[in-house]
mmCIF file of C-alpha atoms in Angstrom:
data_model
loop_
_atom_site.group_PDB
_atom_site.id
_atom_site.type_symbol
_atom_site.label_atom_id
_atom_site.label_comp_id
_atom_site.label_asym_id
_atom_site.label_seq_id
_atom_site.Cartn_x
_atom_site.Cartn_y
_atom_site.Cartn_z
ATOM 1 C CA MET Y 706 -33.447 91.124 111.642
ATOM 2 C CA ALA Y 707 -31.854 91.978 108.284
ATOM 3 C CA GLU Y 708 -31.082 89.040 106.031
ATOM 4 C CA VAL Y 709 -27.544 87.645 105.924
ATOM 5 C CA GLY Y 710 -26.399 86.840 102.413
ATOM 6 C CA PRO Y 711 -23.450 84.812 101.091
ATOM 7 C CA PRO Y 712 -19.852 85.684 102.029
ATOM 8 C CA ILE Y 713 -18.527 88.762 100.287
ATOM 9 C CA ASP Y 714 -15.612 88.433 97.871
ATOM 10 C CA LEU Y 715 -13.189 91.225 98.748
ATOM 11 C CA PRO Y 716 -9.964 91.939 96.821
ATOM 12 C CA VAL Y 717 -6.561 90.943 98.218
ATOM 13 C CA LEU Y 718 -4.022 93.694 97.518
ATOM 14 C CA ASP Y 719 -0.229 93.880 97.608
ATOM 15 C CA ILE Y 720 1.081 96.999 99.413
ATOM 16 C CA SER Y 721 4.757 96.008 99.409
ATOM 17 C CA ASN Y 722 5.557 98.979 97.143
ATOM 18 C CA PRO Y 723 3.828 102.038 98.645
ATOM 19 C CA HIS Y 724 4.832 104.202 95.678
ATOM 20 C CA ASP Y 725 3.207 102.080 92.945
ATOM 21 C CA PRO Y 726 0.473 104.124 91.184
ATOM 22 C CA ALA Y 727 -1.298 100.945 90.050
ATOM 23 C CA ALA Y 728 -1.453 99.706 93.639
ATOM 24 C CA GLY Y 729 -2.761 103.105 94.705
ATOM 25 C CA LYS Y 730 -5.568 102.942 92.152
ATOM 26 C CA ALA Y 731 -6.476 99.378 93.151
ATOM 27 C CA LEU Y 732 -6.598 100.386 96.808
ATOM 28 C CA LEU Y 733 -8.726 103.440 96.022
ATOM 29 C CA ASP Y 734 -11.143 101.355 93.946
ATOM 30 C CA ALA Y 735 -11.601 98.838 96.771
ATOM 31 C CA ALA Y 736 -12.051 101.573 99.379
ATOM 32 C CA THR Y 737 -14.614 103.271 97.140
ATOM 33 C CA LYS Y 738 -16.622 100.154 96.330
ATOM 34 C CA TYR Y 739 -16.517 98.187 99.584
ATOM 35 C CA GLY Y 740 -14.789 100.209 102.288
ATOM 36 C CA PHE Y 741 -13.099 96.883 103.152
ATOM 37 C CA LEU Y 742 -10.206 94.971 101.569
ATOM 38 C CA TYR Y 743 -7.549 92.393 102.399
ATOM 39 C CA VAL Y 744 -3.829 93.133 102.431
ATOM 40 C CA ASP Y 745 -1.581 90.267 101.347
ATOM 41 C CA SER Y 746 0.358 89.333 104.483
ATOM 42 C CA ARG Y 747 3.376 88.415 102.339
ATOM 43 C CA GLY Y 748 3.846 92.090 101.462
ATOM 44 C CA THR Y 749 3.880 93.458 105.013
ATOM 45 C CA ASP Y 750 6.564 93.937 107.665
ATOM 46 C CA PHE Y 751 5.072 91.304 109.998
ATOM 47 C CA THR Y 752 6.326 87.759 110.401
ATOM 48 C CA ALA Y 753 4.001 84.885 111.279
ATOM 49 C CA ALA Y 754 5.870 84.462 114.558
ATOM 50 C CA GLU Y 755 5.228 88.099 115.518
ATOM 51 C CA VAL Y 756 1.513 87.827 114.795
ATOM 52 C CA ASP Y 757 1.216 84.503 116.627
ATOM 53 C CA ARG Y 758 3.090 85.960 119.581
ATOM 54 C CA ALA Y 759 0.716 88.932 119.736
ATOM 55 C CA PHE Y 760 -2.247 86.564 119.965
ATOM 56 C CA GLU Y 761 -0.428 84.524 122.591
ATOM 57 C CA LEU Y 762 -0.012 87.628 124.764
ATOM 58 C CA SER Y 763 -3.644 88.555 124.200
ATOM 59 C CA LYS Y 764 -4.854 85.148 125.383
ATOM 60 C CA LYS Y 765 -2.535 85.324 128.377
ATOM 61 C CA PHE Y 766 -4.050 88.629 129.454
ATOM 62 C CA PHE Y 767 -7.687 87.605 129.022
ATOM 63 C CA ALA Y 768 -7.039 84.404 130.991
ATOM 64 C CA SER Y 769 -5.755 86.403 133.969
ATOM 65 C CA PRO Y 770 -7.941 87.036 137.058
ATOM 66 C CA VAL Y 771 -10.630 89.687 136.761
ATOM 67 C CA GLU Y 772 -9.044 91.572 139.652
ATOM 68 C CA GLU Y 773 -5.805 91.987 137.687
ATOM 69 C CA LYS Y 774 -7.643 93.184 134.592
ATOM 70 C CA ALA Y 775 -9.841 95.560 136.589
ATOM 71 C CA ALA Y 776 -6.734 97.212 138.053
ATOM 72 C CA CYS Y 777 -6.264 98.741 134.599
ATOM 73 C CA ARG Y 778 -9.902 99.505 133.855
ATOM 74 C CA ILE Y 779 -10.494 101.742 130.850
ATOM 75 C CA GLU Y 780 -10.215 105.480 131.443
ATOM 76 C CA PRO Y 781 -11.774 108.456 129.632
ATOM 77 C CA ASN Y 782 -8.623 108.576 127.464
ATOM 78 C CA ASN Y 783 -9.792 105.258 125.925
ATOM 79 C CA ARG Y 784 -6.900 103.217 127.359
ATOM 80 C CA GLY Y 785 -7.233 100.118 129.490
ATOM 81 C CA TRP Y 786 -9.528 97.106 129.994
ATOM 82 C CA SER Y 787 -13.251 97.074 129.231
ATOM 83 C CA GLY Y 788 -15.223 94.080 130.488
ATOM 84 C CA MET Y 789 -18.216 92.202 129.139
ATOM 85 C CA HIS Y 790 -21.175 94.412 128.130
ATOM 86 C CA SER Y 791 -19.368 97.665 128.996
ATOM 87 C CA GLU Y 792 -19.480 98.753 125.344
ATOM 88 C CA THR Y 793 -22.668 99.217 123.338
ATOM 89 C CA LEU Y 794 -21.680 99.935 119.752
ATOM 90 C CA ASP Y 795 -25.268 100.008 118.470
ATOM 91 C CA PRO Y 796 -27.255 101.559 121.340
ATOM 92 C CA GLU Y 797 -30.320 102.115 119.159
ATOM 93 C CA HIS Y 798 -30.857 98.395 118.542
ATOM 94 C CA GLN Y 799 -28.948 96.459 121.212
ATOM 95 C CA ARG Y 800 -30.753 94.983 124.201
ATOM 96 C CA THR Y 801 -27.538 94.693 126.190
ATOM 97 C CA GLY Y 802 -23.874 95.578 125.776
ATOM 98 C CA ASP Y 803 -21.459 93.769 123.467
ATOM 99 C CA PHE Y 804 -20.498 90.176 124.292
ATOM 100 C CA LYS Y 805 -16.790 90.907 124.410
ATOM 101 C CA GLU Y 806 -13.932 92.220 126.517
ATOM 102 C CA ALA Y 807 -11.007 94.291 125.296
ATOM 103 C CA PHE Y 808 -7.753 95.952 126.250
ATOM 104 C CA ASN Y 809 -6.701 99.222 124.624
ATOM 105 C CA PHE Y 810 -3.101 100.383 124.310
ATOM 106 C CA GLY Y 811 -2.564 104.052 123.545
ATOM 107 C CA GLU Y 812 0.472 105.386 121.734
ATOM 108 C CA PHE Y 813 3.890 104.198 122.893
ATOM 109 C CA LEU Y 814 6.799 106.567 123.410
ATOM 110 C CA PRO Y 815 9.740 106.379 120.955
ATOM 111 C CA THR Y 816 11.593 104.464 123.685
ATOM 112 C CA GLY Y 817 8.933 101.738 123.565
ATOM 113 C CA LYS Y 818 7.432 102.691 126.922
ATOM 114 C CA ALA Y 819 3.672 102.680 127.361
ATOM 115 C CA GLN Y 820 1.932 105.880 128.435
ATOM 116 C CA GLN Y 821 -0.499 104.007 130.691
ATOM 117 C CA PRO Y 822 -0.450 101.371 133.441
ATOM 118 C CA LEU Y 823 -0.079 97.832 132.097
ATOM 119 C CA PRO Y 824 -1.583 94.770 133.799
ATOM 120 C CA ALA Y 825 0.683 92.203 135.430
ATOM 121 C CA ALA Y 826 0.228 89.741 132.566
ATOM 122 C CA LEU Y 827 1.458 92.241 129.962
ATOM 123 C CA ALA Y 828 3.949 94.505 131.753
ATOM 124 C CA PRO Y 829 6.945 92.158 131.183
ATOM 125 C CA HIS Y 830 6.194 92.198 127.433
ATOM 126 C CA GLU Y 831 5.969 95.956 126.965
ATOM 127 C CA SER Y 832 8.725 96.107 124.335
ATOM 128 C CA GLU Y 833 7.159 93.308 122.264
ATOM 129 C CA ILE Y 834 3.795 95.040 122.260
ATOM 130 C CA ALA Y 835 5.388 98.372 121.342
ATOM 131 C CA HIS Y 836 7.200 96.690 118.438
ATOM 132 C CA PHE Y 837 3.942 95.222 117.129
ATOM 133 C CA ALA Y 838 2.299 98.658 117.343
ATOM 134 C CA ALA Y 839 5.229 100.151 115.405
ATOM 135 C CA LEU Y 840 4.731 97.587 112.635
ATOM 136 C CA CYS Y 841 1.049 98.510 112.524
ATOM 137 C CA ASN Y 842 2.041 102.153 112.097
ATOM 138 C CA LYS Y 843 4.308 101.223 109.187
ATOM 139 C CA THR Y 844 1.450 99.340 107.540
ATOM 140 C CA CYS Y 845 -0.858 102.332 107.983
ATOM 141 C CA GLU Y 846 1.796 104.578 106.460
ATOM 142 C CA ARG Y 847 1.913 102.357 103.388
ATOM 143 C CA VAL Y 848 -1.876 102.307 103.038
ATOM 144 C CA LEU Y 849 -2.302 106.056 103.533
ATOM 145 C CA THR Y 850 0.484 106.801 101.048
ATOM 146 C CA LEU Y 851 -1.151 104.567 98.434
ATOM 147 C CA LEU Y 852 -4.557 106.145 99.015
ATOM 148 C CA ALA Y 853 -3.007 109.574 98.488
ATOM 149 C CA LEU Y 854 -1.520 108.364 95.195
ATOM 150 C CA GLY Y 855 -4.906 107.032 94.126
ATOM 151 C CA LEU Y 856 -6.537 110.368 94.961
ATOM 152 C CA GLY Y 857 -3.888 112.328 93.059
ATOM 153 C CA ILE Y 858 -2.751 114.363 96.075
ATOM 154 C CA PRO Y 859 0.750 114.667 97.602
ATOM 155 C CA PRO Y 860 1.872 111.227 98.879
ATOM 156 C CA THR Y 861 2.428 112.610 102.377
ATOM 157 C CA PHE Y 862 -0.921 114.416 102.667
ATOM 158 C CA PHE Y 863 -2.372 111.869 105.088
ATOM 159 C CA THR Y 864 0.788 110.640 106.796
ATOM 160 C CA THR Y 865 1.857 114.115 107.929
ATOM 161 C CA ARG Y 866 -1.561 114.561 109.514
ATOM 162 C CA HIS Y 867 -1.267 111.294 111.411
ATOM 163 C CA ALA Y 868 2.059 111.925 113.174
ATOM 164 C CA LEU Y 869 3.269 108.612 111.805
ATOM 165 C CA PRO Y 870 6.917 107.732 112.498
ATOM 166 C CA SER Y 871 9.651 108.586 110.053
ATOM 167 C CA PRO Y 872 9.892 105.959 107.302
ATOM 168 C CA SER Y 873 12.423 103.197 107.738
ATOM 169 C CA PRO Y 874 15.083 102.506 105.068
ATOM 170 C CA SER Y 875 12.793 99.805 103.653
ATOM 171 C CA PHE Y 876 10.027 102.382 103.240
ATOM 172 C CA PRO Y 877 11.626 105.583 101.847
ATOM 173 C CA PRO Y 878 9.467 108.676 101.394
ATOM 174 C CA SER Y 879 8.762 109.576 97.796
ATOM 175 C CA THR Y 880 9.946 113.182 98.252
ATOM 176 C CA PRO Y 881 12.758 113.094 100.826
ATOM 177 C CA SER Y 882 13.718 116.715 100.245
ATOM 178 C CA SER Y 883 10.209 118.039 100.740
ATOM 179 C CA SER Y 884 9.431 119.939 103.923
ATOM 180 C CA SER Y 885 6.150 118.014 104.099
ATOM 181 C CA SER Y 886 7.922 114.658 104.211
ATOM 182 C CA PRO Y 887 7.736 112.824 107.546
ATOM 183 C CA SER Y 888 11.508 112.433 107.590
ATOM 184 C CA ALA Y 889 11.933 116.218 107.377
ATOM 185 C CA ASN Y 890 10.001 116.755 110.595
ATOM 186 C CA PRO Y 891 11.249 114.287 113.211
ATOM 187 C CA GLU Y 892 9.816 116.238 116.143
ATOM 188 C CA PRO Y 893 6.548 114.976 117.656
ATOM 189 C CA ARG Y 894 3.618 116.731 116.017
ATOM 190 C CA GLY Y 895 0.988 116.087 118.658
ATOM 191 C CA PRO Y 896 -1.068 113.282 120.202
ATOM 192 C CA THR Y 897 -3.548 111.116 118.308
ATOM 193 C CA GLY Y 898 -6.394 108.805 119.221
ATOM 194 C CA THR Y 899 -4.589 105.780 117.743
ATOM 195 C CA ILE Y 900 -5.293 102.548 119.635
ATOM 196 C CA LEU Y 901 -3.927 98.995 119.530
ATOM 197 C CA ARG Y 902 -6.671 96.719 120.848
ATOM 198 C CA TYR Y 903 -6.765 93.106 122.027
ATOM 199 C CA LEU Y 904 -10.262 91.579 121.732
ATOM 200 C CA HIS Y 905 -11.803 88.450 123.240
ATOM 201 C CA TYR Y 906 -15.258 87.228 122.208
ATOM 202 C CA PRO Y 907 -16.352 84.312 124.440
ATOM 203 C CA SER Y 908 -18.025 81.350 122.741
ATOM 204 C CA LEU Y 909 -21.628 80.330 123.352
ATOM 205 C CA THR Y 910 -20.426 77.689 125.804
ATOM 206 C CA HIS Y 911 -18.559 80.260 127.904
ATOM 207 C CA PRO Y 912 -20.125 81.089 131.313
ATOM 208 C CA THR Y 913 -20.337 84.787 130.431
ATOM 209 C CA THR Y 914 -22.721 84.160 127.505
ATOM 210 C CA THR Y 915 -25.538 82.438 129.420
ATOM 211 C CA THR Y 916 -27.856 85.421 128.834
ATOM 212 C CA TYR Y 917 -27.333 85.350 125.068
ATOM 213 C CA ASN Y 918 -30.439 85.653 122.869
ATOM 214 C CA HIS Y 919 -29.796 84.860 119.201
ATOM 215 C CA ALA Y 920 -32.623 87.109 118.010
ATOM 216 C CA LEU Y 921 -31.304 90.143 119.863
ATOM 217 C CA ASP Y 922 -27.649 89.843 120.832
ATOM 218 C CA VAL Y 923 -24.367 90.171 118.941
ATOM 219 C CA ARG Y 924 -20.715 90.083 119.899
ATOM 220 C CA ALA Y 925 -20.194 93.644 118.672
ATOM 221 C CA GLY Y 926 -23.057 95.894 117.606
ATOM 222 C CA ALA Y 927 -23.389 97.459 114.179
ATOM 223 C CA HIS Y 928 -21.096 100.453 113.857
ATOM 224 C CA SER Y 929 -18.603 102.234 111.672
ATOM 225 C CA ASP Y 930 -15.082 102.847 112.926
ATOM 226 C CA TYR Y 931 -14.205 106.224 114.330
ATOM 227 C CA GLY Y 932 -10.756 106.866 112.856
ATOM 228 C CA SER Y 933 -9.054 106.893 109.454
ATOM 229 C CA ILE Y 934 -8.240 103.252 108.766
ATOM 230 C CA THR Y 935 -8.447 100.054 110.789
ATOM 231 C CA LEU Y 936 -6.214 96.970 110.623
ATOM 232 C CA LEU Y 937 -7.807 93.679 111.713
ATOM 233 C CA PHE Y 938 -5.764 90.566 112.526
ATOM 234 C CA GLN Y 939 -7.755 87.318 112.796
ATOM 235 C CA ARG Y 940 -7.262 83.615 113.418
ATOM 236 C CA PRO Y 941 -8.357 80.820 111.048
ATOM 237 C CA GLY Y 942 -11.536 79.099 112.156
ATOM 238 C CA GLN Y 943 -12.772 82.113 114.160
ATOM 239 C CA PRO Y 944 -15.248 83.951 111.874
ATOM 240 C CA GLY Y 945 -18.031 86.322 112.845
ATOM 241 C CA LEU Y 946 -17.454 89.638 111.033
ATOM 242 C CA GLU Y 947 -20.287 90.870 108.808
ATOM 243 C CA ILE Y 948 -20.562 94.075 106.769
ATOM 244 C CA ARG Y 949 -23.655 95.996 105.727
ATOM 245 C CA THR Y 950 -24.520 95.663 102.040
ATOM 246 C CA PRO Y 951 -25.879 98.512 99.889
ATOM 247 C CA GLU Y 952 -29.233 96.701 99.926
ATOM 248 C CA GLY Y 953 -29.408 96.936 103.712
ATOM 249 C CA GLY Y 954 -28.620 93.295 104.453
ATOM 250 C CA TRP Y 955 -25.477 91.687 105.841
ATOM 251 C CA ALA Y 956 -22.633 89.754 104.208
ATOM 252 C CA SER Y 957 -20.155 87.643 106.144
ATOM 253 C CA VAL Y 958 -16.443 88.328 105.667
ATOM 254 C CA PRO Y 959 -14.275 85.171 105.615
ATOM 255 C CA VAL Y 960 -11.157 85.185 107.767
ATOM 256 C CA ILE Y 961 -9.312 83.660 104.824
ATOM 257 C CA PRO Y 962 -10.360 84.952 101.380
ATOM 258 C CA ASN Y 963 -11.414 82.441 98.768
ATOM 259 C CA THR Y 964 -8.181 82.838 96.789
ATOM 260 C CA THR Y 965 -5.810 81.599 99.480
ATOM 261 C CA THR Y 966 -3.871 78.455 100.205
ATOM 262 C CA PRO Y 967 -3.401 77.097 103.755
ATOM 263 C CA ILE Y 968 -1.854 79.394 106.327
ATOM 264 C CA ALA Y 969 1.762 78.728 107.284
ATOM 265 C CA SER Y 970 1.722 79.610 110.984
ATOM 266 C CA THR Y 971 3.897 78.872 113.986
ATOM 267 C CA ASP Y 972 0.864 78.698 116.287
ATOM 268 C CA PRO Y 973 0.195 75.008 117.124
ATOM 269 C CA THR Y 974 -3.354 75.778 118.306
ATOM 270 C CA LEU Y 975 -4.556 76.748 114.834
ATOM 271 C CA PRO Y 976 -6.472 74.190 112.744
ATOM 272 C CA GLU Y 977 -4.459 72.095 110.312
ATOM 273 C CA LYS Y 978 -7.275 72.143 107.751
ATOM 274 C CA GLN Y 979 -9.054 75.090 106.228
ATOM 275 C CA PRO Y 980 -12.259 75.923 108.113
ATOM 276 C CA GLU Y 981 -15.485 75.016 106.364
ATOM 277 C CA GLY Y 982 -16.488 77.654 103.830
ATOM 278 C CA GLU Y 983 -12.982 79.057 103.448
ATOM 279 C CA ALA Y 984 -11.753 77.656 100.179
ATOM 280 C CA GLU Y 985 -8.256 76.735 99.143
ATOM 281 C CA SER Y 986 -6.711 77.447 95.777
ATOM 282 C CA GLY Y 987 -3.840 75.939 93.929
ATOM 283 C CA PRO Y 988 -0.150 76.365 94.769
ATOM 284 C CA GLU Y 989 0.121 79.218 92.298
ATOM 285 C CA SER Y 990 -1.256 81.498 95.018
ATOM 286 C CA GLY Y 991 1.672 80.815 97.306
ATOM 287 C CA THR Y 992 1.251 80.415 101.039
ATOM 288 C CA TYR Y 993 0.216 83.243 103.324
ATOM 289 C CA PRO Y 994 2.331 83.294 106.503
ATOM 290 C CA PHE Y 995 -0.817 84.353 108.403
ATOM 291 C CA PRO Y 996 -4.350 85.380 107.365
ATOM 292 C CA PRO Y 997 -4.360 88.508 105.213
ATOM 293 C CA ILE Y 998 -4.860 91.695 107.222
ATOM 294 C CA LEU Y 999 -8.367 93.057 106.780
ATOM 295 C CA ILE Y 1000 -8.412 96.830 106.349
ATOM 296 C CA ASN Y 1001 -11.425 99.100 106.452
ATOM 297 C CA ILE Y 1002 -12.054 102.793 106.007
ATOM 298 C CA GLY Y 1003 -13.157 104.815 109.043
ATOM 299 C CA ASP Y 1004 -15.424 107.830 109.402
ATOM 300 C CA LEU Y 1005 -12.630 110.390 109.334
ATOM 301 C CA LEU Y 1006 -11.210 109.240 106.005
ATOM 302 C CA SER Y 1007 -14.737 109.116 104.609
ATOM 303 C CA TYR Y 1008 -15.283 112.676 105.776
ATOM 304 C CA TRP Y 1009 -12.008 113.825 104.258
ATOM 305 C CA THR Y 1010 -13.172 112.495 100.878
ATOM 306 C CA ASP Y 1011 -16.796 113.686 101.036
ATOM 307 C CA GLY Y 1012 -18.007 110.090 101.238
ATOM 308 C CA LEU Y 1013 -16.021 108.795 98.247
ATOM 309 C CA LEU Y 1014 -14.233 106.318 100.504
ATOM 310 C CA LYS Y 1015 -16.838 104.265 102.310
ATOM 311 C CA SER Y 1016 -16.935 103.941 106.084
ATOM 312 C CA THR Y 1017 -18.951 100.737 105.961
ATOM 313 C CA VAL Y 1018 -21.113 99.638 108.870
ATOM 314 C CA HIS Y 1019 -20.093 96.260 110.285
ATOM 315 C CA ARG Y 1020 -20.689 93.987 113.274
ATOM 316 C CA VAL Y 1021 -19.440 90.767 114.882
ATOM 317 C CA VAL Y 1022 -21.949 87.954 115.427
ATOM 318 C CA PHE Y 1023 -22.074 84.448 116.814
ATOM 319 C CA PRO Y 1024 -21.882 82.418 113.569
ATOM 320 C CA VAL Y 1025 -24.808 80.056 113.027
ATOM 321 C CA ALA Y 1026 -22.359 77.157 112.588
ATOM 322 C CA GLU Y 1027 -20.931 77.856 116.054
ATOM 323 C CA GLN Y 1028 -24.357 77.480 117.628
ATOM 324 C CA ARG Y 1029 -24.420 73.843 116.511
ATOM 325 C CA VAL Y 1030 -21.017 72.958 117.974
ATOM 326 C CA PRO Y 1031 -20.985 71.672 121.579
ATOM 327 C CA ASN Y 1032 -17.406 72.830 122.200
ATOM 328 C CA ALA Y 1033 -17.311 76.114 120.321
ATOM 329 C CA ARG Y 1034 -14.087 78.122 120.476
ATOM 330 C CA ASP Y 1035 -13.680 81.660 121.707
ATOM 331 C CA ARG Y 1036 -12.870 84.293 119.092
ATOM 332 C CA TYR Y 1037 -9.770 86.473 119.421
ATOM 333 C CA SER Y 1038 -8.793 89.374 117.222
ATOM 334 C CA ILE Y 1039 -6.277 92.215 117.302
ATOM 335 C CA VAL Y 1040 -7.262 95.604 115.933
ATOM 336 C CA PHE Y 1041 -5.251 98.734 115.201
ATOM 337 C CA PHE Y 1042 -7.303 101.918 114.938
ATOM 338 C CA CYS Y 1043 -5.288 104.597 113.137
ATOM 339 C CA HIS Y 1044 -6.275 108.171 113.954
ATOM 340 C CA PRO Y 1045 -4.944 111.537 112.780
ATOM 341 C CA MET Y 1046 -3.510 114.092 115.159
ATOM 342 C CA ASP Y 1047 -6.108 115.408 117.596
ATOM 343 C CA ARG Y 1048 -6.006 118.942 116.211
ATOM 344 C CA THR Y 1049 -6.577 117.894 112.578
ATOM 345 C CA GLU Y 1050 -9.629 119.612 111.078
ATOM 346 C CA LEU Y 1051 -11.892 117.325 109.078
ATOM 347 C CA VAL Y 1052 -12.066 119.213 105.806
ATOM 348 C CA PRO Y 1053 -12.215 117.673 102.285
ATOM 349 C CA VAL Y 1054 -8.926 116.736 100.657
ATOM 350 C CA PRO Y 1055 -7.824 118.814 97.617
ATOM 351 C CA SER Y 1056 -8.376 115.970 95.152
ATOM 352 C CA ARG Y 1057 -9.791 116.159 91.630
ATOM 353 C CA VAL Y 1058 -11.142 112.639 92.141
ATOM 354 C CA VAL Y 1059 -13.109 113.833 95.171
ATOM 355 C CA GLU Y 1060 -14.347 116.930 93.312
ATOM 356 C CA GLU Y 1061 -15.587 114.810 90.401
ATOM 357 C CA PHE Y 1062 -17.340 112.458 92.816
ATOM 358 C CA ARG Y 1063 -19.001 115.407 94.527
ATOM 359 C CA GLU Y 1064 -20.253 116.752 91.195
ATOM 360 C CA ARG Y 1065 -21.623 113.350 90.144
ATOM 361 C CA VAL Y 1066 -23.503 113.067 93.404
ATOM 362 C CA LYS Y 1067 -24.997 116.532 92.968
ATOM 363 C CA VAL Y 1068 -26.198 115.661 89.474
ATOM 364 C CA GLN Y 1069 -27.771 112.439 90.718
ATOM 365 C CA ALA Y 1070 -29.499 114.409 93.460
ATOM 366 C CA ASP Y 1071 -30.987 116.819 90.885
ATOM 367 C CA GLY Y 1072 -29.025 119.796 92.098
ATOM 368 C CA GLY Y 1073 -29.538 119.180 95.800
ATOM 369 C CA GLU Y 1074 -26.926 118.925 98.476
ATOM 370 C CA GLY Y 1075 -25.994 115.451 97.279
ATOM 371 C CA GLU Y 1076 -24.922 112.588 99.456
ATOM 372 C CA GLY Y 1077 -21.462 113.949 100.266
ATOM 373 C CA ALA Y 1078 -22.298 115.137 103.762
ATOM 374 C CA GLY Y 1079 -24.798 112.339 104.302
ATOM 375 C CA MET Y 1080 -22.332 109.620 103.407
ATOM 376 C CA VAL Y 1081 -19.758 110.879 105.850
ATOM 377 C CA GLY Y 1082 -19.879 108.846 109.006
ATOM 378 C CA PHE Y 1083 -23.121 107.170 107.944
ATOM 379 C CA GLY Y 1084 -22.482 104.626 110.640
ATOM 380 C CA GLY Y 1085 -22.769 107.298 113.290
ATOM 381 C CA GLY Y 1086 -19.869 109.613 112.625
ATOM 382 C CA ALA Y 1087 -19.843 113.372 113.050
ATOM 383 C CA GLY Y 1088 -18.967 116.089 110.575
ATOM 384 C CA GLN Y 1089 -19.600 119.798 110.991
ATOM 385 C CA LEU Y 1090 -20.433 121.312 114.364
ATOM 386 C CA GLY Y 1091 -23.314 123.092 112.652
ATOM 387 C CA GLU Y 1092 -24.216 125.099 109.568
ATOM 388 C CA GLY Y 1093 -21.795 127.950 109.088
ATOM 389 C CA LYS Y 1094 -19.483 126.750 111.831
ATOM 390 C CA ARG Y 1095 -15.979 125.308 111.636
ATOM 391 C CA ALA Y 1096 -15.258 121.659 110.941
ATOM 392 C CA LEU Y 1097 -14.837 119.256 113.815
ATOM 393 C CA THR Y 1098 -11.333 118.281 114.818
ATOM 394 C CA ALA Y 1099 -10.348 114.623 114.940
ATOM 395 C CA HIS Y 1100 -10.339 114.743 118.750
ATOM 396 C CA GLU Y 1101 -13.829 116.255 118.962
ATOM 397 C CA HIS Y 1102 -15.193 113.596 116.646
ATOM 398 C CA LEU Y 1103 -13.574 110.780 118.623
ATOM 399 C CA MET Y 1104 -14.852 112.035 121.973
ATOM 400 C CA ALA Y 1105 -18.398 112.298 120.616
ATOM 401 C CA ARG Y 1106 -18.309 108.684 119.426
ATOM 402 C CA LEU Y 1107 -16.768 107.358 122.645
ATOM 403 C CA ASN Y 1108 -19.370 109.122 124.768
ATOM 404 C CA ALA Y 1109 -22.079 107.246 122.876
ATOM 405 C CA THR Y 1110 -20.297 103.898 123.207
ATOM 406 C CA TYR Y 1111 -19.141 103.402 126.798
ATOM 407 C CA SER Y 1112 -21.606 102.834 129.604
ATOM 408 C CA PHE Y 1113 -19.275 104.342 132.239
ATOM 409 C CA ARG Y 1114 -19.266 107.650 130.371
ATOM 410 C CA LYS Y 1115 -23.072 107.735 130.423
ATOM 411 C CA GLU Y 1116 -23.063 106.983 134.150
ATOM 412 C CA GLU Y 1117 -20.615 109.827 134.802
ATOM 413 C CA ASP Y 1118 -22.818 112.243 132.874
ATOM 414 C CA ALA Y 1119 -26.014 111.125 134.633
#
């Protein structure tokens, strides 16, 4: 197995002003260097109570009877419940499926109604879940706007291709009179593959992990994400995420970056003290209402930028420290996968920054093709359908990745 090095030190960025050129450059630099970064939770639209409540609903669902969860089993549209080992994110190297279960919510209607059956444990809370998804969309809109600023392209280049909701008064578009502004086109522009996902990773003491082999098994296999950007919400004291380093090894990603002070949360189940290895800083850092949101670049955004923005391979493991604890805790996370509209063609963005990157890569490759196409989706993503053919659409790319991930899809094709 590849060596695991020390925890990686990722930047923590403020996205409270989505029209700040300096913030756009900082975000672009982080996305170019790491593909991962933290967003300061004090500069988002979420409250600690809303995040804690989302985790409370997640735990409620996963604690419900298997029969109730199975009534909403995942469908080919990628919505619903997937049980233990039903996903294999790294089929080339995994002995068995991922040690996790999940529930996927597709897009909600403007009325807050889900477009899928909801299990009994979650149906009464439909409006709360829809509200959380809407806040995730607002966060994605901020991030995509800042990335566009960093790339020197129109601020709405990405957002108009993601069918994101019209900006709220607290998030005004930079060009309200422009026909390309989201607010100028309130009509739905088409479906996307966007997913809000609840995740449950059982601990080593859980009955479902009795077949676990430390040398072979992981909670989630090595992969890159399929969409544009991903938001990850985590709980203190529940680590496990690792990212691939340029040297081919792995680096753990702390739930709480090393520059933070204790988390001010309304969840009484969270630890009062910082977990071991997650340092505290002085009061000058302020207090995060909840752990900073971890954001990473997906294959589609990497493709759009010819590999300038890195779609970094990552995985979720059973931490070594957890293997020494007799009463290890389960790990819960909430993920928001932001996807563009299904019909969006994956062609390079018209950015001078991207063009200069492409030229540098060609020079380094001594006049060859360069690493532009190779970098795109290097975790398993797709690009062109073939030489001389049109670019893939976002929907075609997503379906190709899902077909390689879910066991039930392989069984249907057999």
